[in-house]
Short mmCIF file of C-alpha atoms and ligand atoms in Angstrom, two decimals:
data_model
loop_
_atom_site.label_atom_id
_atom_site.label_comp_id
_atom_site.label_asym_id
_atom_site.label_seq_id
_atom_site.Cartn_x
_atom_site.Cartn_y
_atom_site.Cartn_z
CA MET A 1 72.68 -20.01 -28.49
CA ARG A 2 74.10 -19.77 -25.01
CA PHE A 3 72.92 -17.27 -22.44
CA ASN A 4 75.79 -14.77 -22.59
CA THR A 5 75.44 -14.55 -26.37
CA ARG A 6 71.69 -14.17 -26.12
CA LEU A 7 72.14 -11.36 -23.60
CA ILE A 8 73.73 -9.31 -26.35
CA HIS A 9 71.83 -10.46 -29.42
CA ASP A 10 68.38 -11.77 -28.45
CA ALA A 11 65.61 -9.45 -29.57
CA GLN A 12 68.16 -6.65 -30.09
CA PRO A 13 68.78 -6.53 -33.83
CA PRO A 14 70.50 -3.46 -35.29
CA ASP A 15 68.06 -0.63 -35.90
CA PRO A 16 66.22 -1.58 -39.13
CA LEU A 17 66.13 2.03 -40.34
CA THR A 18 69.81 2.97 -39.97
CA GLY A 19 71.79 -0.12 -38.96
CA ALA A 20 72.73 1.48 -35.64
CA VAL A 21 73.93 -1.34 -33.39
CA ASN A 22 72.35 0.35 -30.38
CA PRO A 23 68.61 1.03 -30.27
CA PRO A 24 67.78 4.71 -30.71
CA ILE A 25 66.20 6.50 -27.75
CA TYR A 26 62.83 7.59 -29.13
CA LEU A 27 62.02 10.74 -27.20
CA SER A 28 58.49 11.11 -28.45
CA SER A 29 55.34 11.12 -26.37
CA THR A 30 53.11 10.59 -29.39
CA PHE A 31 53.17 9.17 -32.93
CA ARG A 32 51.60 10.41 -36.15
CA GLN A 33 48.62 8.56 -37.54
CA SER A 34 48.14 8.46 -41.31
CA ALA A 35 44.36 8.34 -40.79
CA PRO A 36 42.35 8.06 -37.57
CA ASN A 37 43.50 4.89 -35.84
CA ARG A 38 45.89 3.98 -38.66
CA HIS A 39 49.44 3.84 -37.32
CA ARG A 40 52.63 1.74 -37.23
CA GLY A 41 52.03 0.12 -33.87
CA TYR A 42 52.82 3.14 -31.71
CA VAL A 43 50.16 5.62 -30.64
CA TYR A 44 51.04 7.24 -27.34
CA GLY A 45 54.17 6.92 -25.18
CA ARG A 46 52.46 5.43 -22.14
CA THR A 47 50.99 2.64 -24.26
CA GLY A 48 54.18 1.86 -26.12
CA ASN A 49 57.57 3.27 -27.08
CA PRO A 50 60.03 1.69 -29.54
CA THR A 51 63.03 1.86 -27.16
CA ARG A 52 60.96 0.34 -24.38
CA ALA A 53 59.73 -2.33 -26.80
CA VAL A 54 63.31 -3.48 -27.45
CA LEU A 55 63.89 -3.81 -23.70
CA GLU A 56 60.60 -5.65 -23.21
CA ALA A 57 61.35 -8.14 -25.98
CA ALA A 58 64.86 -8.74 -24.60
CA LEU A 59 63.53 -9.36 -21.07
CA ALA A 60 60.94 -11.81 -22.38
CA ALA A 61 63.56 -13.71 -24.36
CA LEU A 62 66.03 -13.92 -21.45
CA GLU A 63 63.44 -15.12 -18.93
CA GLY A 64 61.86 -17.49 -21.44
CA GLY A 65 58.46 -15.76 -21.31
CA ARG A 66 55.88 -14.77 -23.86
CA ALA A 67 56.12 -11.04 -23.19
CA GLY A 68 58.01 -8.55 -21.08
CA LEU A 69 56.64 -5.31 -19.68
CA ALA A 70 58.82 -2.52 -18.35
CA PHE A 71 57.85 -0.27 -15.44
CA SER A 72 59.09 2.85 -13.70
CA SER A 73 60.11 0.85 -10.61
CA GLY A 74 59.97 -2.64 -9.17
CA LEU A 75 57.09 -1.54 -6.96
CA GLY A 76 55.37 -0.02 -10.00
CA ALA A 77 55.53 -3.50 -11.53
CA LEU A 78 54.14 -5.01 -8.32
CA THR A 79 51.34 -2.42 -8.11
CA THR A 80 50.32 -3.33 -11.65
CA LEU A 81 50.52 -7.06 -10.86
CA LEU A 82 48.27 -6.61 -7.81
CA GLU A 83 45.65 -4.72 -9.87
CA GLN A 84 44.67 -8.13 -11.22
CA PHE A 85 43.56 -9.36 -7.76
CA PRO A 86 40.24 -7.88 -6.56
CA SER A 87 39.02 -7.76 -2.97
CA GLY A 88 38.42 -11.20 -1.58
CA SER A 89 41.37 -12.68 -3.49
CA ARG A 90 43.67 -14.89 -1.47
CA ILE A 91 47.36 -14.16 -1.84
CA VAL A 92 49.95 -16.43 -0.25
CA ALA A 93 53.29 -14.63 0.03
CA GLY A 94 56.68 -15.60 1.37
CA ASP A 95 57.54 -14.23 4.80
CA ASP A 96 61.02 -12.96 3.91
CA LEU A 97 60.45 -10.24 1.33
CA TYR A 98 61.85 -6.91 0.28
CA GLY A 99 60.48 -4.40 2.85
CA GLY A 100 58.64 -2.33 0.23
CA THR A 101 56.99 -5.47 -1.15
CA TRP A 102 55.79 -6.38 2.34
CA ARG A 103 54.49 -2.83 2.81
CA LEU A 104 52.53 -2.82 -0.46
CA LEU A 105 50.99 -6.26 0.16
CA ASP A 106 50.04 -5.19 3.68
CA HIS A 107 48.51 -2.01 2.25
CA HIS A 108 46.38 -4.03 -0.17
CA ARG A 109 45.27 -6.22 2.73
CA ARG A 110 44.18 -3.25 4.83
CA GLN A 111 42.89 -0.98 2.10
CA PHE A 112 41.31 -3.25 -0.49
CA GLY A 113 40.16 -6.35 1.37
CA VAL A 114 42.62 -8.69 -0.27
CA ARG A 115 43.51 -11.64 1.96
CA VAL A 116 47.29 -11.86 2.28
CA GLU A 117 49.07 -14.54 4.27
CA PHE A 118 52.84 -14.36 4.83
CA VAL A 119 54.20 -17.88 5.29
CA ASP A 120 57.53 -19.69 5.13
CA LEU A 121 57.44 -20.99 1.56
CA GLY A 122 60.82 -22.63 2.14
CA ASP A 123 59.14 -25.21 4.39
CA PRO A 124 57.43 -27.96 2.33
CA ALA A 125 55.00 -28.79 5.16
CA VAL A 126 53.88 -25.16 5.41
CA VAL A 127 53.49 -24.98 1.61
CA ALA A 128 51.38 -28.16 1.57
CA GLU A 129 49.16 -26.98 4.39
CA THR A 130 48.70 -23.41 3.12
CA LEU A 131 47.98 -24.46 -0.44
CA ALA A 132 45.57 -27.23 0.52
CA ARG A 133 42.95 -24.47 0.19
CA PRO A 134 42.22 -22.48 -2.99
CA ALA A 135 44.37 -19.42 -3.60
CA ASP A 136 44.69 -16.84 -6.36
CA LEU A 137 48.34 -15.82 -6.24
CA VAL A 138 51.50 -17.23 -4.71
CA TYR A 139 54.17 -14.54 -4.47
CA LEU A 140 57.76 -15.34 -3.56
CA GLU A 141 61.37 -14.20 -3.62
CA THR A 142 64.23 -16.65 -3.95
CA PRO A 143 66.88 -16.04 -2.78
CA SER A 144 65.02 -13.82 -0.34
CA ASN A 145 65.92 -10.40 0.92
CA PRO A 146 67.79 -10.04 3.27
CA LEU A 147 68.17 -13.58 4.65
CA LEU A 148 69.02 -15.36 1.37
CA ARG A 149 66.51 -18.09 2.08
CA LEU A 150 65.49 -20.25 -0.87
CA VAL A 151 62.15 -21.49 -2.11
CA ASP A 152 61.87 -24.60 -4.27
CA ILE A 153 60.09 -22.98 -7.21
CA ALA A 154 59.05 -26.19 -9.02
CA ALA A 155 57.64 -27.70 -5.80
CA VAL A 156 55.63 -24.56 -4.97
CA VAL A 157 54.35 -24.40 -8.55
CA ARG A 158 52.97 -27.96 -8.25
CA ARG A 159 51.08 -27.10 -5.05
CA ALA A 160 49.91 -23.78 -6.43
CA ARG A 161 48.46 -25.43 -9.55
CA ALA A 162 46.38 -27.72 -7.34
CA ALA A 163 45.16 -24.68 -5.39
CA GLY A 164 44.27 -22.83 -8.60
CA ALA A 165 46.83 -20.08 -8.02
CA VAL A 166 49.26 -18.41 -10.38
CA VAL A 167 52.87 -18.14 -9.19
CA ALA A 168 54.88 -14.94 -9.37
CA VAL A 169 58.59 -14.99 -8.57
CA ASP A 170 60.66 -11.91 -7.78
CA ASN A 171 63.88 -12.82 -9.60
CA THR A 172 65.74 -9.62 -8.72
CA PHE A 173 68.50 -11.27 -6.68
CA ALA A 174 69.34 -14.17 -8.99
CA THR A 175 68.57 -12.56 -12.38
CA PRO A 176 67.92 -14.76 -15.44
CA ALA A 177 71.69 -15.30 -15.64
CA LEU A 178 71.45 -17.61 -12.59
CA GLN A 179 67.81 -18.71 -12.36
CA ARG A 180 64.85 -18.81 -14.74
CA PRO A 181 61.59 -19.31 -12.81
CA ILE A 182 59.39 -19.65 -15.93
CA GLU A 183 61.39 -22.72 -16.97
CA LEU A 184 60.56 -24.12 -13.51
CA GLY A 185 56.85 -23.54 -14.07
CA ALA A 186 56.24 -20.03 -12.70
CA ASP A 187 53.69 -17.83 -14.50
CA ILE A 188 55.11 -14.39 -13.82
CA VAL A 189 58.60 -13.06 -13.12
CA LEU A 190 59.05 -9.69 -11.46
CA HIS A 191 62.21 -7.59 -11.42
CA SER A 192 63.46 -4.48 -9.84
CA THR A 193 65.66 -3.53 -12.82
CA THR A 194 67.11 -0.90 -10.50
CA LYS A 195 69.38 -3.67 -9.23
CA TYR A 196 71.41 -6.17 -11.28
CA LEU A 197 69.69 -5.76 -14.66
CA GLY A 198 70.43 -2.03 -14.77
CA GLY A 199 73.57 -2.81 -12.80
CA HIS A 200 75.04 0.68 -12.39
CA SER A 201 72.91 2.34 -9.70
CA ASP A 202 71.75 5.00 -12.15
CA ILE A 203 68.07 4.25 -12.73
CA ILE A 204 64.93 3.11 -10.92
CA GLY A 205 62.97 0.54 -12.92
CA GLY A 206 60.94 -2.63 -12.86
CA ALA A 207 59.65 -5.38 -15.10
CA LEU A 208 57.15 -8.19 -15.39
CA VAL A 209 57.67 -11.17 -17.68
CA LEU A 210 54.62 -13.32 -18.48
CA LYS A 211 54.67 -16.94 -19.49
CA GLU A 212 51.31 -17.09 -21.24
CA HIS A 213 49.91 -15.08 -24.10
CA ARG A 214 46.59 -14.31 -22.38
CA ALA A 215 48.23 -13.02 -19.21
CA ALA A 216 50.61 -11.00 -21.37
CA ALA A 217 47.71 -9.27 -23.11
CA ARG A 218 45.95 -8.62 -19.79
CA TYR A 219 49.04 -7.16 -18.15
CA ALA A 220 49.88 -5.06 -21.20
CA TRP A 221 46.39 -3.59 -20.80
CA LEU A 222 47.04 -2.95 -17.09
CA GLN A 223 50.47 -1.45 -17.81
CA ASN A 224 48.78 1.15 -19.99
CA ALA A 225 45.80 1.62 -17.67
CA VAL A 226 47.91 2.12 -14.52
CA GLY A 227 50.65 4.06 -16.30
CA ALA A 228 53.75 3.29 -14.19
CA VAL A 229 56.00 3.17 -17.26
CA PRO A 230 59.70 4.01 -17.58
CA SER A 231 61.08 6.83 -19.69
CA PRO A 232 62.70 5.85 -23.01
CA PHE A 233 66.06 6.93 -21.61
CA ASP A 234 65.71 4.66 -18.57
CA ALA A 235 64.64 1.82 -20.86
CA TYR A 236 67.84 2.39 -22.83
CA LEU A 237 70.00 2.32 -19.69
CA VAL A 238 68.51 -1.02 -18.59
CA LEU A 239 69.24 -2.41 -22.07
CA ARG A 240 72.78 -1.15 -21.81
CA GLY A 241 73.16 -2.82 -18.43
CA LEU A 242 71.66 -6.10 -19.64
CA ARG A 243 74.41 -6.67 -22.16
CA THR A 244 77.06 -7.00 -19.47
CA LEU A 245 74.89 -8.97 -17.04
CA GLY A 246 76.78 -12.21 -17.70
CA VAL A 247 80.25 -10.89 -16.91
CA ARG A 248 79.00 -8.77 -14.03
CA MET A 249 77.23 -11.68 -12.33
CA ARG A 250 80.38 -13.78 -12.57
CA ALA A 251 82.41 -10.98 -10.98
CA HIS A 252 79.78 -10.28 -8.28
CA GLU A 253 79.78 -13.94 -7.38
CA GLU A 254 83.55 -14.24 -7.20
CA ALA A 255 83.61 -11.29 -4.80
CA ALA A 256 80.67 -12.56 -2.73
CA ARG A 257 82.21 -16.00 -2.30
CA ALA A 258 85.51 -14.50 -1.13
CA VAL A 259 83.73 -12.19 1.34
CA ALA A 260 81.46 -14.97 2.64
CA GLU A 261 84.42 -17.27 3.21
CA GLU A 262 86.32 -14.51 5.01
CA LEU A 263 83.36 -13.80 7.30
CA GLU A 264 82.63 -17.42 8.05
CA GLY A 265 84.65 -18.47 11.03
CA HIS A 266 85.49 -14.94 12.20
CA ARG A 267 84.86 -14.73 15.93
CA GLY A 268 82.86 -11.51 15.66
CA VAL A 269 80.40 -13.25 13.35
CA ARG A 270 77.43 -15.27 14.50
CA ARG A 271 76.19 -16.45 11.09
CA VAL A 272 76.85 -15.95 7.40
CA PHE A 273 74.00 -16.23 4.91
CA TYR A 274 75.17 -17.13 1.39
CA PRO A 275 73.62 -19.91 -0.73
CA GLY A 276 77.03 -20.78 -2.16
CA LEU A 277 78.40 -21.86 1.23
CA ALA A 278 78.14 -25.55 2.09
CA SER A 279 76.89 -24.37 5.51
CA HIS A 280 73.77 -22.78 3.95
CA PRO A 281 70.83 -25.01 4.96
CA GLN A 282 69.50 -25.01 1.39
CA HIS A 283 72.82 -25.25 -0.42
CA ARG A 284 71.69 -28.38 -2.29
CA LEU A 285 68.52 -26.69 -3.51
CA ALA A 286 70.63 -23.72 -4.64
CA ARG A 287 72.85 -26.07 -6.65
CA ARG A 288 69.86 -27.68 -8.28
CA GLN A 289 67.76 -24.58 -8.94
CA MET A 290 70.38 -21.95 -9.73
CA SER A 291 73.44 -21.89 -11.96
CA GLY A 292 75.30 -19.59 -9.57
CA TYR A 293 74.82 -18.06 -6.13
CA GLY A 294 74.84 -14.33 -6.78
CA GLY A 295 76.50 -11.32 -5.21
CA ILE A 296 74.63 -10.75 -1.94
CA VAL A 297 76.00 -11.93 1.40
CA SER A 298 74.21 -11.26 4.68
CA VAL A 299 75.96 -11.61 7.99
CA GLU A 300 74.81 -11.50 11.58
CA LEU A 301 77.40 -9.98 13.86
CA ARG A 302 77.72 -10.80 17.53
CA GLY A 303 76.84 -8.27 20.19
CA GLY A 304 73.82 -6.55 18.65
CA ARG A 305 73.59 -2.95 17.55
CA ALA A 306 76.75 -1.25 18.90
CA PRO A 307 79.40 -3.48 17.29
CA THR A 308 77.29 -3.60 14.14
CA LEU A 309 77.24 0.19 13.84
CA ARG A 310 81.00 0.24 14.46
CA PHE A 311 81.49 -2.32 11.67
CA LEU A 312 79.44 -0.15 9.29
CA ARG A 313 81.45 2.97 10.24
CA ARG A 314 84.77 1.26 9.62
CA LEU A 315 84.05 -0.03 6.12
CA LYS A 316 85.86 1.99 3.45
CA VAL A 317 85.13 0.30 0.12
CA PHE A 318 81.54 -0.74 0.90
CA THR A 319 79.33 2.36 0.85
CA LEU A 320 76.51 2.56 3.39
CA ALA A 321 73.43 2.91 1.20
CA GLU A 322 70.15 1.23 0.36
CA SER A 323 69.89 -0.78 -2.86
CA LEU A 324 72.11 -3.48 -4.31
CA GLY A 325 73.27 -5.02 -7.55
CA GLY A 326 75.44 -2.17 -8.84
CA VAL A 327 79.08 -2.35 -9.85
CA GLU A 328 80.06 -0.66 -6.56
CA SER A 329 79.83 -2.52 -3.25
CA LEU A 330 77.09 -1.36 -0.92
CA VAL A 331 76.26 -2.24 2.66
CA ASP A 332 72.83 -2.05 4.28
CA HIS A 333 71.58 -2.34 7.84
CA PRO A 334 68.13 -3.85 7.16
CA ALA A 335 66.70 -3.21 10.64
CA THR A 336 67.05 0.56 10.32
CA MET A 337 67.17 1.02 6.54
CA THR A 338 65.54 -1.22 3.89
CA HIS A 339 63.31 -3.14 6.31
CA ALA A 340 62.43 -0.33 8.73
CA SER A 341 58.85 -0.39 7.37
CA VAL A 342 58.38 -3.93 8.71
CA PRO A 343 57.10 -3.82 12.32
CA GLU A 344 59.81 -4.73 14.84
CA ALA A 345 58.13 -7.87 16.19
CA GLU A 346 57.58 -9.19 12.67
CA ARG A 347 61.13 -8.34 11.67
CA LEU A 348 62.72 -10.03 14.70
CA ALA A 349 60.49 -13.08 14.38
CA HIS A 350 61.89 -13.59 10.89
CA GLY A 351 65.51 -13.15 11.90
CA VAL A 352 66.13 -9.56 10.78
CA THR A 353 67.97 -8.65 13.96
CA ASP A 354 69.91 -5.51 14.90
CA GLY A 355 73.16 -7.39 14.17
CA LEU A 356 72.18 -8.25 10.60
CA VAL A 357 74.13 -6.59 7.78
CA ARG A 358 73.53 -7.09 4.06
CA LEU A 359 76.53 -6.77 1.75
CA SER A 360 76.04 -6.24 -1.98
CA CYS A 361 79.43 -7.24 -3.35
CA GLY A 362 80.35 -5.16 -6.36
CA ILE A 363 82.84 -5.91 -9.10
CA GLU A 364 85.86 -4.27 -7.49
CA ASP A 365 88.89 -6.50 -6.85
CA PRO A 366 87.63 -9.19 -4.46
CA ALA A 367 90.84 -8.91 -2.41
CA ASP A 368 90.01 -5.29 -1.57
CA LEU A 369 86.52 -6.28 -0.43
CA VAL A 370 87.96 -9.04 1.76
CA ASP A 371 90.48 -6.59 3.25
CA ASP A 372 87.66 -4.14 3.89
CA VAL A 373 85.47 -6.52 5.91
CA ARG A 374 88.51 -7.94 7.71
CA GLY A 375 89.62 -4.44 8.73
CA ALA A 376 86.12 -3.45 9.85
CA LEU A 377 85.87 -6.55 12.04
CA ARG A 378 89.27 -6.03 13.66
CA GLY A 379 89.00 -6.00 17.44
CA THR A 380 85.50 -7.48 17.54
C1 PLP B 1 64.49 -3.16 -4.69
C2 PLP B 1 63.63 -4.34 -4.73
C3 PLP B 1 62.28 -4.25 -5.07
C4 PLP B 1 61.60 -2.92 -5.33
O1 PLP B 1 62.07 -2.34 -6.51
P1 PLP B 1 62.17 -0.76 -6.75
O2 PLP B 1 62.81 -0.67 -8.07
O3 PLP B 1 62.98 -0.19 -5.63
O4 PLP B 1 60.77 -0.24 -6.72
C5 PLP B 1 61.55 -5.42 -5.13
N1 PLP B 1 62.11 -6.62 -4.86
C6 PLP B 1 63.40 -6.74 -4.52
C7 PLP B 1 63.96 -8.09 -4.24
C8 PLP B 1 64.20 -5.62 -4.45
O5 PLP B 1 65.49 -5.75 -4.10
#
């Protein structure tokens, strides 16, 4: 069946006990055993919960993996992923990452003796050179946050295989509706379900999806051992969001395209970053690797901090807030908000300047979003 049908039906059968078309929220921390260690698959709520299990099976099916694991946040998922890599491991990571991801990788480097190198995985020469030596994990985001740079997943997977590394892809921006890294050879997909999968800015959550059975068993063990699991209610809300992912992503994209086109060519704008624009340096890769371009547009305004802060003040429909991927439009100033934990020199070297603004286009009427950015740019 096609993706939008699978979003609603895959691994989400009506409740076998009652026929309820929505999965019940099992608010139980523990489960009765008929004799010691004889049970129906559920023992203790950290280890497993039936509502969470429905979400995990749905995530696995949509990403094309062997198993899904749900977490209490995207960084909870990343923490659990990194537990697999002891001191001395070599991790090659992209150099344009969510700020909190950068912070956690840097923490592991300082605290636990893991070797972490941040490199431009969008540059084939850099990928070839970096992965000419053995590595344990290649970690990337595509499109990246906040610069919407792309990484050729299949090409990196080929190099990583030769280096003996597993490949993990943060698929938060694209979602499985637009890009499925496991089909391109990746071993692990990570999500902040806080964003598009939840889709309504009402929960914090994360997920891992594993391609192989053995890794799935190992990470299920780590999920229980580390314990960063979501509540059954949060698992339910992600499931509820998932069902409308297809229509929401279409609407997000329609809005993002309209906003990107409005911004491009405005004299107050230095550069627009959106993979759907022909001017994006990796537009062809986006067309090949993704089935759509998503809802995030970044823009670099001219004149640095002062006109940028004025632009942010003047927006009326876009709300100034961290996060992205909800039905409402949000605007972020990475330099002072989401990416403030990245040291200034590092940030500037990678293009996260004081004039950079990240727009998460919601599913309001695109014309209102276009009017909003046009009005906020007036006089610049
Ligand atoms: C938000 C985000 C994360 C972190 O997820 P949390 O749910 O906030 O812990 C990781 N990666 C990307 C791309 C994100 O946008």
